[in-house]
Amino acid sequence: MEKDVLILAIESSCDETAAAVVKNGRDVLSNVISSQIELHKLYGGVVPEIASRKHIEKINQVITEALKESDTTLDDLDAIAVTYGPGLVGALLVGVAEAKAISFARNIPLVGVHHIEGHISANYIENKDLEPPFICLVVSGGHTHLVKVADYGTYEILGRTRDDAAGEAFDKVARAIGLGYPGGPKIDRLSKEGNAEAIHFPKAKIADAPYDFSFSGLKSAVLNYLNGCQMKGIEVNRADVAASFQKAVCDVLVEHAMLAVKESGLNKLAIAGGVASNGTLRMAMEQACAENGIRFYRPSPIFCTDNAAMIGAAGYYEYMQGTRSGYDLNAVPNLKLGER
Ligand code: KG4
Ligand code: ZN
């Protein structure tokens, strides 16, 4: 039998300080997440300087807990995987510096991981049978990508957003209807009380780029609708706005994903990123996949939003392919998928 590969993974790209211990890429022994949401709520969004300071405060504690929960010591580790981009530079630097320090002190191999590669790899954790190639729709606060996962670590971006990311649109619309930060989960919840057919919001199509997305027009349409109501003295039904907006986003995501899967001939679709925890999106994708005979994969909500277990999954495949980072590993805030 081959020896188990144990990886300590660290994630600090935005407002979650997280550490996990992952065995053989798919077995999560611990997954500790310290969320800063309560802190950033006060400001209506993530304040980068506050995020970095909080990461520094929490990172040692989170790592200690992840090791303890998994009954692992630093001596047991085969590698340390850390998110080095994309994300907030000051936030990323905390995780990268921590990973380098442990790696240097204990002579443990270091593997820098792309945050989006982590989101995609979250699908490996609970779907032991999932292997590339497959299509993955990545929908997070900063990214909206339709990706062909050709092999472990090999990605082809088929489409991307031209303006706002899907999560960003959720957050902006939530703010406009007074729901506060983070908007995605709040719209998800409120929309259950609303009628998704109440308001018709436009779905942007981009000529000659059937896989690309655009959400800024939809966001403007919501703002125009709210202004129009205010001018006419009509009371806004916030649940209807939330449900109708959410439907417009989900319809476009489903349409584009279905097209990509069909044209690729791959027959397997995964979703990833914070917005992939959205109840309506999960149901709509599941139904569309069932109707089209496509196998559908999605991580549990806890592995959709930022966490370190997904970095451990991605880090494992990078490690097995021989990826090693040096002590010059730096935070790369705008790191592109597939780049090193
Ligand atoms: O992947 P993630 O945790 O962080 C980034 O890498 O950006 O995604 C965060 C985004 C936020 O915009 C948040 O509002 C959105 O994911 N989100 C949701 C839901 N949960 C989180 N959007 C819609 N429905 C949800 N249930
Ligand atoms: Zn993320």
Short mmCIF file of C-alpha atoms and ligand atoms in Angstrom, two decimals:
data_model
loop_
_atom_site.label_atom_id
_atom_site.label_comp_id
_atom_site.label_asym_id
_atom_site.label_seq_id
_atom_site.Cartn_x
_atom_site.Cartn_y
_atom_site.Cartn_z
CA MET A 1 0.00 0.00 0.00
CA GLU A 2 1.19 3.50 -0.82
CA LYS A 3 2.02 5.86 2.01
CA ASP A 4 -0.64 8.45 2.91
CA VAL A 5 0.12 12.04 1.96
CA LEU A 6 -0.78 14.54 4.67
CA ILE A 7 -1.04 18.20 3.80
CA LEU A 8 -1.54 21.21 6.06
CA ALA A 9 -3.40 23.84 4.05
CA ILE A 10 -3.66 27.54 4.81
CA GLU A 11 -6.11 30.06 3.30
CA SER A 12 -6.21 33.80 4.03
CA SER A 13 -7.03 35.49 0.71
CA CYS A 14 -10.06 37.49 1.87
CA ASP A 15 -12.01 37.54 5.12
CA GLU A 16 -11.67 33.96 6.33
CA THR A 17 -8.62 32.73 8.22
CA ALA A 18 -8.59 29.00 7.61
CA ALA A 19 -6.43 25.91 8.10
CA ALA A 20 -7.10 22.27 7.32
CA VAL A 21 -5.36 18.92 7.31
CA VAL A 22 -6.17 16.83 4.23
CA LYS A 23 -5.16 13.22 3.57
CA ASN A 24 -4.50 12.08 -0.01
CA GLY A 25 -6.26 15.12 -1.44
CA ARG A 26 -9.79 14.01 -0.67
CA ASP A 27 -10.01 13.07 2.98
CA VAL A 28 -10.55 16.13 5.21
CA LEU A 29 -9.22 15.39 8.70
CA SER A 30 -9.90 18.91 9.97
CA ASN A 31 -11.30 22.12 8.52
CA VAL A 32 -11.06 25.16 10.78
CA ILE A 33 -12.48 28.49 9.59
CA SER A 34 -12.37 31.74 11.53
CA SER A 35 -14.72 34.13 9.76
CA GLN A 36 -14.38 37.90 10.00
CA ILE A 37 -17.86 38.57 8.63
CA GLU A 38 -19.17 40.12 11.86
CA LEU A 39 -16.29 42.59 11.85
CA HIS A 40 -16.68 43.70 8.22
CA LYS A 41 -20.48 43.90 8.46
CA LEU A 42 -20.05 47.21 10.29
CA TYR A 43 -18.53 48.70 7.11
CA GLY A 44 -20.79 47.02 4.53
CA GLY A 45 -17.91 45.10 2.95
CA VAL A 46 -14.41 43.73 3.49
CA VAL A 47 -11.91 46.36 4.71
CA PRO A 48 -8.50 45.06 3.52
CA GLU A 49 -6.42 46.56 6.34
CA ILE A 50 -8.71 45.14 9.01
CA ALA A 51 -8.71 41.75 7.25
CA SER A 52 -4.88 41.57 7.31
CA ARG A 53 -4.68 42.49 10.97
CA LYS A 54 -7.31 39.93 11.92
CA HIS A 55 -5.53 37.20 9.92
CA ILE A 56 -2.34 37.89 11.91
CA GLU A 57 -4.28 37.62 15.15
CA LYS A 58 -5.97 34.33 14.22
CA ILE A 59 -3.62 32.36 12.01
CA ASN A 60 -1.56 30.54 14.67
CA GLN A 61 -4.67 29.66 16.62
CA VAL A 62 -6.44 28.29 13.55
CA ILE A 63 -3.43 26.15 12.53
CA THR A 64 -2.99 24.78 16.05
CA GLU A 65 -6.66 23.83 16.10
CA ALA A 66 -6.50 22.18 12.66
CA LEU A 67 -3.52 20.05 13.73
CA LYS A 68 -5.14 19.14 17.04
CA GLU A 69 -8.50 18.21 15.53
CA SER A 70 -6.83 15.96 12.99
CA ASP A 71 -4.57 14.41 15.60
CA THR A 72 -1.56 15.44 13.54
CA THR A 73 1.75 17.08 14.40
CA LEU A 74 4.05 19.08 12.13
CA ASP A 75 6.31 16.01 12.00
CA ASP A 76 3.59 14.02 10.23
CA LEU A 77 3.21 16.46 7.34
CA ASP A 78 4.35 15.80 3.77
CA ALA A 79 3.70 19.35 2.58
CA ILE A 80 2.25 22.74 3.41
CA ALA A 81 -0.13 24.20 0.82
CA VAL A 82 -0.99 27.88 0.89
CA THR A 83 -3.12 30.24 -1.20
CA TYR A 84 -0.80 32.82 -2.78
CA GLY A 85 -3.32 34.49 -5.11
CA PRO A 86 -5.61 35.93 -6.27
CA GLY A 87 -6.94 37.96 -3.35
CA LEU A 88 -6.16 40.91 -1.11
CA VAL A 89 -2.40 41.35 -1.03
CA GLY A 90 -2.07 42.07 2.70
CA ALA A 91 -4.39 39.20 3.57
CA LEU A 92 -2.58 36.73 1.29
CA LEU A 93 0.79 37.76 2.71
CA VAL A 94 -0.17 36.61 6.19
CA GLY A 95 -0.86 33.04 5.03
CA VAL A 96 2.15 32.95 2.72
CA ALA A 97 4.56 34.24 5.40
CA GLU A 98 3.17 31.75 7.92
CA ALA A 99 3.47 28.81 5.50
CA LYS A 100 7.02 29.77 4.57
CA ALA A 101 8.02 30.09 8.22
CA ILE A 102 6.72 26.61 9.13
CA SER A 103 8.16 25.12 5.95
CA PHE A 104 11.60 26.62 6.66
CA ALA A 105 11.64 25.80 10.36
CA ARG A 106 10.61 22.15 9.85
CA ASN A 107 11.98 21.56 6.38
CA ILE A 108 8.56 20.65 4.99
CA PRO A 109 7.94 21.11 1.23
CA LEU A 110 5.93 24.22 0.36
CA VAL A 111 3.27 24.32 -2.38
CA GLY A 112 1.70 27.62 -3.48
CA VAL A 113 -1.94 27.16 -4.57
CA HIS A 114 -4.20 29.26 -6.78
CA HIS A 115 -7.37 30.20 -4.87
CA ILE A 116 -9.69 29.35 -7.78
CA GLU A 117 -7.94 26.03 -8.30
CA GLY A 118 -8.83 25.46 -4.66
CA HIS A 119 -12.51 26.28 -5.23
CA ILE A 120 -12.65 23.87 -8.19
CA SER A 121 -10.86 21.13 -6.19
CA ALA A 122 -13.45 21.42 -3.40
CA ASN A 123 -15.49 19.11 -5.63
CA TYR A 124 -12.98 16.26 -5.13
CA ILE A 125 -13.59 16.16 -1.37
CA GLU A 126 -17.06 14.64 -1.34
CA ASN A 127 -17.11 13.16 -4.83
CA LYS A 128 -14.47 10.47 -4.62
CA ASP A 129 -15.27 9.34 -8.18
CA LEU A 130 -14.86 12.77 -9.81
CA GLU A 131 -11.85 12.99 -12.08
CA PRO A 132 -10.96 15.37 -14.91
CA PRO A 133 -11.93 16.10 -17.58
CA PHE A 134 -15.08 18.02 -16.62
CA ILE A 135 -16.59 21.50 -16.91
CA CYS A 136 -16.66 23.70 -13.81
CA LEU A 137 -18.60 26.90 -13.24
CA VAL A 138 -16.73 29.01 -10.69
CA VAL A 139 -18.92 31.67 -9.10
CA SER A 140 -17.38 33.58 -6.20
CA GLY A 141 -17.18 37.12 -4.87
CA GLY A 142 -14.33 38.00 -7.19
CA HIS A 143 -14.64 35.54 -10.09
CA THR A 144 -17.14 34.13 -12.55
CA HIS A 145 -15.41 31.64 -14.81
CA LEU A 146 -16.56 28.75 -16.97
CA VAL A 147 -13.59 26.41 -16.94
CA LYS A 148 -12.70 23.20 -18.72
CA VAL A 149 -10.73 21.15 -16.20
CA ALA A 150 -8.70 19.16 -18.71
CA ASP A 151 -6.56 17.43 -16.07
CA TYR A 152 -5.45 18.00 -12.49
CA GLY A 153 -3.86 21.45 -12.59
CA THR A 154 -4.68 22.01 -16.28
CA TYR A 155 -7.40 24.54 -16.96
CA GLU A 156 -8.87 26.14 -20.03
CA ILE A 157 -11.00 29.21 -19.38
CA LEU A 158 -13.97 29.07 -21.75
CA GLY A 159 -15.77 32.16 -20.49
CA ARG A 160 -15.55 34.83 -17.83
CA THR A 161 -17.42 37.88 -16.61
CA ARG A 162 -16.87 41.11 -18.51
CA ASP A 163 -17.66 43.25 -15.46
CA ASP A 164 -18.98 42.24 -12.02
CA ALA A 165 -18.56 38.75 -10.59
CA ALA A 166 -21.78 36.92 -9.73
CA GLY A 167 -21.13 37.22 -5.98
CA GLU A 168 -20.35 40.90 -6.36
CA ALA A 169 -23.72 41.42 -8.07
CA PHE A 170 -25.44 39.63 -5.16
CA ASP A 171 -23.60 41.83 -2.67
CA LYS A 172 -24.39 45.08 -4.52
CA VAL A 173 -28.08 44.29 -5.01
CA ALA A 174 -28.36 43.22 -1.36
CA ARG A 175 -26.91 46.56 -0.30
CA ALA A 176 -29.35 48.42 -2.58
CA ILE A 177 -32.35 46.74 -0.94
CA GLY A 178 -30.93 47.29 2.53
CA LEU A 179 -29.91 43.74 3.39
CA GLY A 180 -26.29 44.47 4.32
CA TYR A 181 -23.13 42.37 3.96
CA PRO A 182 -22.59 39.65 2.84
CA GLY A 183 -25.44 39.89 0.41
CA GLY A 184 -25.48 36.45 -1.19
CA PRO A 185 -26.78 34.42 1.76
CA LYS A 186 -29.27 37.17 2.66
CA ILE A 187 -30.75 37.31 -0.84
CA ASP A 188 -30.82 33.49 -0.87
CA ARG A 189 -32.88 33.52 2.35
CA LEU A 190 -35.21 36.46 1.57
CA SER A 191 -35.97 35.23 -1.95
CA LYS A 192 -37.75 32.20 -0.47
CA GLU A 193 -40.55 34.60 0.57
CA GLY A 194 -40.69 36.31 -2.83
CA ASN A 195 -42.06 35.68 -6.31
CA ALA A 196 -39.29 35.15 -8.86
CA GLU A 197 -41.67 35.99 -11.73
CA ALA A 198 -42.78 39.32 -10.20
CA ILE A 199 -40.24 41.54 -11.97
CA HIS A 200 -38.61 40.90 -15.30
CA PHE A 201 -34.91 41.78 -15.14
CA PRO A 202 -32.79 41.57 -18.32
CA LYS A 203 -30.25 38.82 -18.97
CA ALA A 204 -27.19 40.09 -20.77
CA LYS A 205 -25.91 38.14 -23.75
CA ILE A 206 -22.57 38.97 -25.28
CA ALA A 207 -22.40 38.72 -29.06
CA ASP A 208 -19.90 36.10 -30.30
CA ALA A 209 -18.96 35.11 -26.73
CA PRO A 210 -21.64 32.66 -25.60
CA TYR A 211 -19.70 31.65 -22.47
CA ASP A 212 -18.98 35.15 -21.20
CA PHE A 213 -21.09 36.83 -18.55
CA SER A 214 -22.11 40.39 -17.71
CA PHE A 215 -23.89 41.32 -14.51
CA SER A 216 -23.51 45.10 -14.35
CA GLY A 217 -26.56 45.68 -16.60
CA LEU A 218 -28.66 43.50 -14.34
CA LYS A 219 -27.44 45.38 -11.29
CA SER A 220 -28.33 48.71 -12.97
CA ALA A 221 -31.77 47.36 -13.90
CA VAL A 222 -32.41 46.56 -10.23
CA LEU A 223 -31.25 50.03 -9.17
CA ASN A 224 -33.45 51.65 -11.87
CA TYR A 225 -36.41 49.60 -10.71
CA LEU A 226 -35.86 50.71 -7.09
CA ASN A 227 -35.50 54.38 -8.15
CA GLY A 228 -38.64 54.13 -10.28
CA CYS A 229 -40.63 52.77 -7.34
CA GLN A 230 -39.34 55.52 -5.09
CA MET A 231 -40.27 58.25 -7.58
CA LYS A 232 -43.76 56.84 -8.05
CA GLY A 233 -44.21 56.34 -4.31
CA ILE A 234 -44.67 52.57 -4.76
CA GLU A 235 -43.60 50.42 -1.83
CA VAL A 236 -40.88 47.94 -2.86
CA ASN A 237 -41.46 44.27 -2.16
CA ARG A 238 -37.86 43.37 -1.28
CA ALA A 239 -38.48 39.64 -1.36
CA ASP A 240 -39.82 39.89 -4.94
CA VAL A 241 -36.79 41.96 -5.99
CA ALA A 242 -34.43 39.43 -4.36
CA ALA A 243 -36.17 36.44 -5.95
CA SER A 244 -36.45 38.02 -9.42
CA PHE A 245 -32.81 39.18 -9.39
CA GLN A 246 -31.63 35.76 -8.20
CA LYS A 247 -33.61 34.04 -10.94
CA ALA A 248 -32.09 36.29 -13.61
CA VAL A 249 -28.56 35.41 -12.37
CA CYS A 250 -29.27 31.69 -12.07
CA ASP A 251 -30.95 31.45 -15.50
CA VAL A 252 -27.86 32.88 -17.20
CA LEU A 253 -25.45 30.70 -15.20
CA VAL A 254 -27.45 27.56 -16.01
CA GLU A 255 -27.82 28.43 -19.72
CA HIS A 256 -24.10 29.08 -20.22
CA ALA A 257 -23.02 26.05 -18.21
CA MET A 258 -25.35 23.73 -20.15
CA LEU A 259 -24.06 25.05 -23.45
CA ALA A 260 -20.44 24.55 -22.39
CA VAL A 261 -21.04 20.99 -21.20
CA LYS A 262 -22.93 20.02 -24.34
CA GLU A 263 -20.39 21.53 -26.72
CA SER A 264 -17.46 20.00 -24.86
CA GLY A 265 -19.06 16.55 -25.01
CA LEU A 266 -17.80 15.92 -21.47
CA ASN A 267 -21.12 15.23 -19.77
CA LYS A 268 -19.88 16.24 -16.30
CA LEU A 269 -20.54 19.59 -14.62
CA ALA A 270 -19.25 20.85 -11.28
CA ILE A 271 -19.94 24.18 -9.59
CA ALA A 272 -17.68 26.00 -7.15
CA GLY A 273 -17.22 29.21 -5.16
CA GLY A 274 -19.36 31.06 -2.61
CA VAL A 275 -22.33 31.55 -4.94
CA ALA A 276 -22.38 27.78 -5.57
CA SER A 277 -23.89 27.47 -2.08
CA ASN A 278 -27.00 29.32 -3.34
CA GLY A 279 -30.05 27.10 -2.94
CA THR A 280 -31.82 28.23 -6.12
CA LEU A 281 -28.68 27.84 -8.24
CA ARG A 282 -28.02 24.34 -6.90
CA MET A 283 -31.59 23.26 -7.61
CA ALA A 284 -31.70 24.84 -11.07
CA MET A 285 -28.37 23.25 -12.07
CA GLU A 286 -29.41 19.87 -10.71
CA GLN A 287 -32.65 19.96 -12.67
CA ALA A 288 -31.01 21.12 -15.91
CA CYS A 289 -28.35 18.42 -15.59
CA ALA A 290 -30.98 15.74 -14.93
CA GLU A 291 -32.99 16.85 -18.00
CA ASN A 292 -29.89 16.74 -20.18
CA GLY A 293 -28.35 13.53 -18.86
CA ILE A 294 -25.35 15.35 -17.36
CA ARG A 295 -23.66 14.24 -14.12
CA PHE A 296 -23.78 17.08 -11.62
CA TYR A 297 -21.28 17.69 -8.80
CA ARG A 298 -21.38 20.36 -6.12
CA PRO A 299 -19.52 20.75 -2.84
CA SER A 300 -21.44 21.06 0.44
CA PRO A 301 -21.98 24.76 1.24
CA ILE A 302 -19.13 24.76 3.80
CA PHE A 303 -16.69 23.79 1.02
CA CYS A 304 -18.17 26.36 -1.42
CA THR A 305 -17.30 29.48 0.57
CA ASP A 306 -13.66 30.11 1.44
CA ASN A 307 -11.99 27.31 3.39
CA ALA A 308 -8.59 25.63 3.59
CA ALA A 309 -9.71 22.04 2.89
CA MET A 310 -10.14 22.98 -0.79
CA ILE A 311 -6.58 24.36 -0.80
CA GLY A 312 -5.41 21.04 0.65
CA ALA A 313 -7.21 19.16 -2.14
CA ALA A 314 -5.67 21.34 -4.87
CA GLY A 315 -2.30 21.33 -3.08
CA TYR A 316 -2.24 17.53 -3.04
CA TYR A 317 -2.52 17.24 -6.83
CA GLU A 318 0.07 19.99 -7.32
CA TYR A 319 2.37 18.22 -4.86
CA MET A 320 1.94 14.85 -6.59
CA GLN A 321 2.79 16.50 -9.91
CA GLY A 322 6.02 17.83 -8.43
CA THR A 323 5.10 21.46 -7.80
CA ARG A 324 7.33 22.98 -5.10
CA SER A 325 7.50 26.64 -4.12
CA GLY A 326 10.65 28.36 -2.91
CA TYR A 327 11.08 30.74 -0.02
CA ASP A 328 10.69 33.55 -2.52
CA LEU A 329 6.98 32.65 -2.84
CA ASN A 330 5.08 35.93 -2.79
CA ALA A 331 1.45 37.00 -2.70
CA VAL A 332 0.12 37.62 -6.23
CA PRO A 333 -3.16 39.56 -5.92
CA ASN A 334 -4.15 39.15 -9.60
CA LEU A 335 -2.76 35.66 -10.24
CA LYS A 336 -4.34 34.09 -13.35
CA LEU A 337 -5.66 30.53 -13.34
CA GLY A 338 -3.13 28.12 -14.83
CA GLU A 339 -0.19 30.50 -14.24
CA ARG A 340 2.65 29.85 -11.81
O1 KG4 B 1 -15.84 32.04 -2.75
P1 KG4 B 1 -16.14 33.07 -1.73
O2 KG4 B 1 -16.37 32.63 -0.32
O3 KG4 B 1 -15.01 34.15 -1.71
C1 KG4 B 1 -14.35 34.58 -2.85
O4 KG4 B 1 -13.41 33.89 -3.29
O5 KG4 B 1 -14.81 35.61 -3.40
O6 KG4 B 1 -17.42 33.85 -2.28
C2 KG4 B 1 -17.99 34.90 -1.57
C3 KG4 B 1 -19.19 35.38 -2.36
C4 KG4 B 1 -19.83 36.63 -1.78
O7 KG4 B 1 -20.07 37.55 -2.83
C5 KG4 B 1 -21.12 36.11 -1.19
O8 KG4 B 1 -22.16 37.06 -1.19
C6 KG4 B 1 -21.44 34.95 -2.13
O9 KG4 B 1 -20.20 34.37 -2.38
N1 KG4 B 1 -22.33 33.97 -1.51
C7 KG4 B 1 -23.57 33.68 -1.97
C8 KG4 B 1 -24.13 32.75 -1.07
N2 KG4 B 1 -23.21 32.49 -0.08
C9 KG4 B 1 -22.12 33.26 -0.38
N3 KG4 B 1 -24.23 34.13 -3.05
C10 KG4 B 1 -25.48 33.66 -3.26
N4 KG4 B 1 -26.09 32.79 -2.43
C11 KG4 B 1 -25.46 32.30 -1.34
N5 KG4 B 1 -26.07 31.44 -0.52
ZN ZN B 2 -13.03 32.23 -2.65
#
